[in-house]
mmCIF file of C-alpha atoms in Angstrom:
data_model
loop_
_atom_site.group_PDB
_atom_site.id
_atom_site.type_symbol
_atom_site.label_atom_id
_atom_site.label_comp_id
_atom_site.label_asym_id
_atom_site.label_seq_id
_atom_site.Cartn_x
_atom_site.Cartn_y
_atom_site.Cartn_z
ATOM 1 C CA PHE A 904 -0.141 0.284 0.106
ATOM 2 C CA GLN A 905 0.970 3.333 -0.237
ATOM 3 C CA LEU A 906 0.120 7.482 -0.167
ATOM 4 C CA ALA A 907 -0.521 9.411 -2.541
ATOM 5 C CA SER A 908 2.223 12.012 -1.846
ATOM 6 C CA SER A 909 0.260 15.393 -2.850
ATOM 7 C CA SER A 910 2.144 18.293 -1.854
ATOM 8 C CA THR A 911 -0.465 20.521 0.184
ATOM 9 C CA LYS A 912 -0.525 16.956 2.337
ATOM 10 C CA PHE A 913 2.183 15.184 2.879
ATOM 11 C CA PRO A 914 5.358 17.792 1.907
ATOM 12 C CA GLU A 915 7.750 16.151 3.724
ATOM 13 C CA LEU A 916 6.899 12.754 1.974
ATOM 14 C CA ASP A 917 6.461 14.700 -1.407
ATOM 15 C CA GLN A 918 10.546 15.445 -1.267
ATOM 16 C CA LEU A 919 11.317 12.711 -0.314
ATOM 17 C CA ARG A 920 9.912 11.021 -3.585
ATOM 18 C CA THR A 921 11.850 14.103 -4.653
ATOM 19 C CA LYS A 922 14.866 12.735 -4.532
ATOM 20 C CA GLU A 923 14.204 8.894 -4.829
ATOM 21 C CA GLU A 924 12.988 9.154 -8.268
ATOM 22 C CA ARG A 925 16.399 11.919 -8.733
ATOM 23 C CA PHE A 926 18.776 9.140 -6.686
ATOM 24 C CA LEU A 927 16.719 6.105 -9.527
ATOM 25 C CA SER A 928 17.853 9.284 -12.210
ATOM 26 C CA GLN A 929 21.468 9.388 -12.106
ATOM 27 C CA GLN A 930 21.141 5.183 -11.341
ATOM 28 C CA GLN A 931 19.828 4.378 -14.735
ATOM 29 C CA GLN A 932 22.575 7.272 -16.378
ATOM 30 C CA THR A 933 26.087 6.563 -14.522
ATOM 31 C CA LYS A 934 27.792 3.101 -15.676
ATOM 32 C CA ASN A 935 30.407 3.336 -12.587
ATOM 33 C CA ASN A 936 29.874 1.153 -10.043
ATOM 34 C CA ASN A 937 31.849 3.062 -7.416
ATOM 35 C CA ASN A 938 29.631 5.725 -8.313
ATOM 36 C CA ASN A 939 26.254 3.641 -9.301
ATOM 37 C CA ASP A 940 26.634 1.678 -6.138
ATOM 38 C CA THR A 941 27.214 4.655 -3.865
ATOM 39 C CA ILE A 942 23.593 5.949 -5.885
ATOM 40 C CA GLY A 943 22.225 2.873 -4.067
ATOM 41 C CA ARG A 944 23.468 3.169 -1.431
ATOM 42 C CA ASN A 945 21.785 6.524 -0.948
ATOM 43 C CA LEU A 946 18.808 5.463 -2.646
ATOM 44 C CA ALA A 947 17.792 2.586 0.054
ATOM 45 C CA ILE A 948 17.988 5.242 3.044
ATOM 46 C CA VAL A 949 15.597 7.457 0.805
ATOM 47 C CA ARG A 950 12.991 4.819 0.405
ATOM 48 C CA ASN A 951 13.179 3.883 3.818
ATOM 49 C CA GLU A 952 13.347 7.232 5.532
ATOM 50 C CA ILE A 953 9.869 7.396 2.957
ATOM 51 C CA SER A 954 8.661 3.662 4.785
ATOM 52 C CA ILE A 955 9.515 5.314 8.109
ATOM 53 C CA VAL A 956 7.152 8.593 6.954
ATOM 54 C CA GLU A 957 4.029 6.437 5.530
ATOM 55 C CA SER A 958 4.238 5.078 8.439
ATOM 56 C CA GLN A 959 3.780 7.529 10.769
ATOM 57 C CA ILE A 960 0.937 9.427 8.295
ATOM 58 C CA THR A 961 -0.781 5.757 7.795
ATOM 59 C CA ARG A 962 -0.701 6.279 12.189
ATOM 60 C CA THR A 963 -1.658 9.495 12.043
ATOM 61 C CA LEU A 964 -5.152 9.039 9.488
ATOM 62 C CA ILE A 965 -5.438 5.681 11.873
ATOM 63 C CA ALA A 966 -6.711 7.848 15.128
ATOM 64 C CA SER A 967 -8.280 10.220 12.972
ATOM 65 C CA MET A 968 -10.142 7.830 11.587
ATOM 66 C CA ILE A 969 -10.878 5.869 14.839
ATOM 67 C CA ARG A 970 -12.041 9.627 16.852
ATOM 68 C CA ALA A 971 -15.059 9.409 13.571
ATOM 69 C CA ALA A 972 -15.598 6.235 14.330
ATOM 70 C CA SER A 973 -18.365 7.188 16.809
ATOM 71 C CA HIS A 974 -20.092 10.232 14.015
ATOM 72 C CA VAL A 975 -19.538 7.712 10.905
ATOM 73 C CA ARG A 976 -21.288 5.033 12.534
ATOM 74 C CA ARG A 977 -23.859 6.899 13.618
ATOM 75 C CA ALA A 978 -24.162 8.473 10.004
ATOM 76 C CA MET A 979 -24.098 4.884 8.740
ATOM 77 C CA ASP A 980 -27.680 4.438 11.449
ATOM 78 C CA ILE A 981 -29.171 7.077 9.770
ATOM 79 C CA LEU A 982 -28.592 6.379 6.837
ATOM 80 C CA ALA A 983 -29.813 3.105 6.930
ATOM 81 C CA LYS A 984 -32.850 4.340 8.052
ATOM 82 C CA LEU A 985 -33.104 7.080 5.478
ATOM 83 C CA ASP A 986 -32.401 3.601 3.256
ATOM 84 C CA VAL A 987 -34.835 1.996 4.973
ATOM 85 C CA VAL A 988 -37.823 4.743 4.131
ATOM 86 C CA PHE A 989 -36.750 5.610 0.757
ATOM 87 C CA ALA A 990 -37.519 1.543 0.432
ATOM 88 C CA LYS A 991 -40.390 0.954 2.023
ATOM 89 C CA ALA A 992 -41.573 4.872 -0.327
ATOM 90 C CA SER A 993 -40.376 3.394 -3.703
ATOM 91 C CA PHE A 994 -42.331 -0.069 -2.643
ATOM 92 C CA GLY A 995 -45.282 1.315 -1.957
ATOM 93 C CA CYS A 996 -45.431 4.224 -5.378
ATOM 94 C CA ASP A 997 -44.346 0.753 -7.615
ATOM 95 C CA TRP A 998 -47.596 -0.343 -5.932
ATOM 96 C CA ASP A 999 -49.782 1.777 -6.015
ATOM 97 C CA GLY A 1000 -49.824 1.366 -1.644
ATOM 98 C CA VAL A 1001 -51.389 3.416 0.466
ATOM 99 C CA ILE A 1002 -50.084 4.796 3.320
ATOM 100 C CA PRO A 1003 -52.936 3.112 5.985
ATOM 101 C CA ASN A 1004 -53.804 4.620 9.633
ATOM 102 C CA GLU A 1005 -55.016 1.844 11.317
ATOM 103 C CA ILE A 1006 -55.949 -1.789 10.936
ATOM 104 C CA GLY A 1007 -58.799 -2.049 13.462
ATOM 105 C CA ASN A 1008 -59.671 0.764 15.998
ATOM 106 C CA GLU A 1009 -60.918 0.084 19.549
ATOM 107 C CA GLU A 1010 -63.697 -0.954 18.988
ATOM 108 C CA GLY A 1011 -62.513 -4.097 16.886
ATOM 109 C CA ARG A 1012 -62.851 -2.913 13.385
ATOM 110 C CA VAL A 1013 -61.883 -4.167 10.778
ATOM 111 C CA GLN A 1014 -60.916 -2.806 7.359
ATOM 112 C CA VAL A 1015 -59.052 -4.341 4.828
ATOM 113 C CA GLN A 1016 -59.582 -3.123 1.014
ATOM 114 C CA LYS A 1017 -58.054 -3.738 -2.110
ATOM 115 C CA PHE A 1018 -55.179 -6.194 -1.126
ATOM 116 C CA VAL A 1019 -52.405 -7.972 -3.566
ATOM 117 C CA HIS A 1020 -49.632 -9.916 -2.185
ATOM 118 C CA PRO A 1021 -47.119 -8.651 -3.207
ATOM 119 C CA ILE A 1022 -45.479 -11.152 -4.214
ATOM 120 C CA LEU A 1023 -48.218 -13.551 -5.632
ATOM 121 C CA ALA A 1024 -48.606 -9.827 -8.112
ATOM 122 C CA LEU A 1025 -44.719 -9.991 -8.684
ATOM 123 C CA GLY A 1026 -45.138 -13.094 -9.560
ATOM 124 C CA LYS A 1027 -47.489 -12.346 -11.865
ATOM 125 C CA LYS A 1028 -45.180 -8.743 -13.124
ATOM 126 C CA ASP A 1029 -43.043 -11.791 -14.464
ATOM 127 C CA VAL A 1030 -45.753 -12.836 -16.704
ATOM 128 C CA VAL A 1031 -47.041 -9.581 -18.127
ATOM 129 C CA ASN A 1032 -44.583 -7.731 -18.767
ATOM 130 C CA ASN A 1033 -47.410 -4.266 -18.507
ATOM 131 C CA ASP A 1034 -46.742 -2.481 -15.578
ATOM 132 C CA ASP A 1035 -50.046 -1.416 -15.240
ATOM 133 C CA ALA A 1036 -52.042 -4.976 -16.485
ATOM 134 C CA ALA A 1037 -49.997 -7.253 -14.117
ATOM 135 C CA VAL A 1038 -52.190 -5.837 -10.766
ATOM 136 C CA SER A 1039 -54.852 -6.174 -12.527
ATOM 137 C CA THR A 1040 -54.538 -9.576 -12.754
ATOM 138 C CA VAL A 1041 -54.071 -10.232 -9.051
ATOM 139 C CA VAL A 1042 -56.973 -10.839 -7.503
ATOM 140 C CA PRO A 1043 -57.605 -7.631 -4.297
ATOM 141 C CA VAL A 1044 -59.447 -8.954 -0.826
ATOM 142 C CA ASP A 1045 -60.834 -7.046 0.943
ATOM 143 C CA LEU A 1046 -61.140 -8.635 4.185
ATOM 144 C CA ILE A 1047 -64.448 -6.244 6.509
ATOM 145 C CA LEU A 1048 -65.369 -7.018 9.874
ATOM 146 C CA PRO A 1049 -67.643 -5.207 11.487
ATOM 147 C CA GLY A 1050 -66.317 -5.425 15.663
ATOM 148 C CA LYS A 1051 -69.032 -5.163 18.079
ATOM 149 C CA ASN A 1052 -73.079 -6.050 16.918
ATOM 150 C CA ASP A 1053 -75.629 -4.321 17.606
ATOM 151 C CA ASP A 1054 -76.326 -6.738 21.152
ATOM 152 C CA GLY A 1055 -72.792 -4.519 22.256
ATOM 153 C CA GLY A 1056 -71.112 -8.452 22.563
ATOM 154 C CA SER A 1057 -67.993 -7.811 19.276
ATOM 155 C CA TYR A 1058 -67.591 -11.271 16.594
ATOM 156 C CA GLN A 1059 -65.222 -13.417 17.605
ATOM 157 C CA THR A 1060 -65.349 -16.105 14.634
ATOM 158 C CA LEU A 1061 -64.354 -15.230 11.152
ATOM 159 C CA MET A 1062 -65.096 -18.070 8.149
ATOM 160 C CA ILE A 1063 -64.431 -18.457 5.083
ATOM 161 C CA SER A 1064 -65.417 -20.914 2.783
ATOM 162 C CA GLY A 1065 -65.179 -22.071 -0.853
ATOM 163 C CA PRO A 1066 -63.160 -24.050 -3.187
ATOM 164 C CA ASN A 1067 -60.134 -26.071 -3.492
ATOM 165 C CA GLY A 1068 -57.842 -23.230 -5.103
ATOM 166 C CA GLY A 1069 -60.763 -20.989 -4.514
ATOM 167 C CA GLY A 1070 -57.710 -18.341 -1.753
ATOM 168 C CA LYS A 1071 -58.351 -18.828 1.223
ATOM 169 C CA THR A 1072 -55.465 -19.867 2.248
ATOM 170 C CA LEU A 1073 -53.631 -16.942 0.625
ATOM 171 C CA ALA A 1074 -56.518 -14.526 1.789
ATOM 172 C CA LEU A 1075 -55.796 -14.883 5.177
ATOM 173 C CA LYS A 1076 -52.262 -15.067 4.642
ATOM 174 C CA SER A 1077 -52.533 -11.238 2.783
ATOM 175 C CA PHE A 1078 -54.107 -10.186 6.231
ATOM 176 C CA GLY A 1079 -51.140 -11.584 8.093
ATOM 177 C CA LEU A 1080 -48.908 -9.640 5.713
ATOM 178 C CA VAL A 1081 -51.505 -6.991 5.791
ATOM 179 C CA ALA A 1082 -51.039 -6.634 9.418
ATOM 180 C CA MET A 1083 -47.506 -7.465 10.136
ATOM 181 C CA MET A 1084 -47.427 -4.027 7.002
ATOM 182 C CA VAL A 1085 -48.903 -1.668 8.979
ATOM 183 C CA LYS A 1086 -46.836 -2.011 12.239
ATOM 184 C CA LEU A 1087 -44.091 -1.904 10.185
ATOM 185 C CA GLY A 1088 -45.615 1.244 9.121
#
């Protein structure tokens, strides 16, 4: 690993690298072995000095990074939260979603209308290739539970009936998914 040199940030390192280049140039131009040995020793000394300066700079930069770690961690947490918000918004826009106020109220009334299971709809989108037509090929599910009955009591049973393959299980899974999505925001 080698630090990038910039005269404004690491002037000492720049000076040493300039010296190194000068010795390399002299070494290539010199044919005399005695002179070449001296240049080689000087080159080794300069390279050692470069290594020492790079180590000092690296330690300084790492110490700065450690001091800033808590701020970086906090920024990453904020970015992760923003990413979740934007992912939810993007998902909602792609699927013509709505922001629910609540799935049920204090009276026990539950009303979910025109819910389309996203995984099922995604599978249909892959087949149809037309985003608008894809959503319409999946039958939306409605669930309206009145909560309290006329006597002041509450309904405690939900019965779903229909033929095999009629969507009973999908409807129940969809209602569970709606409840989870509402809780997640």
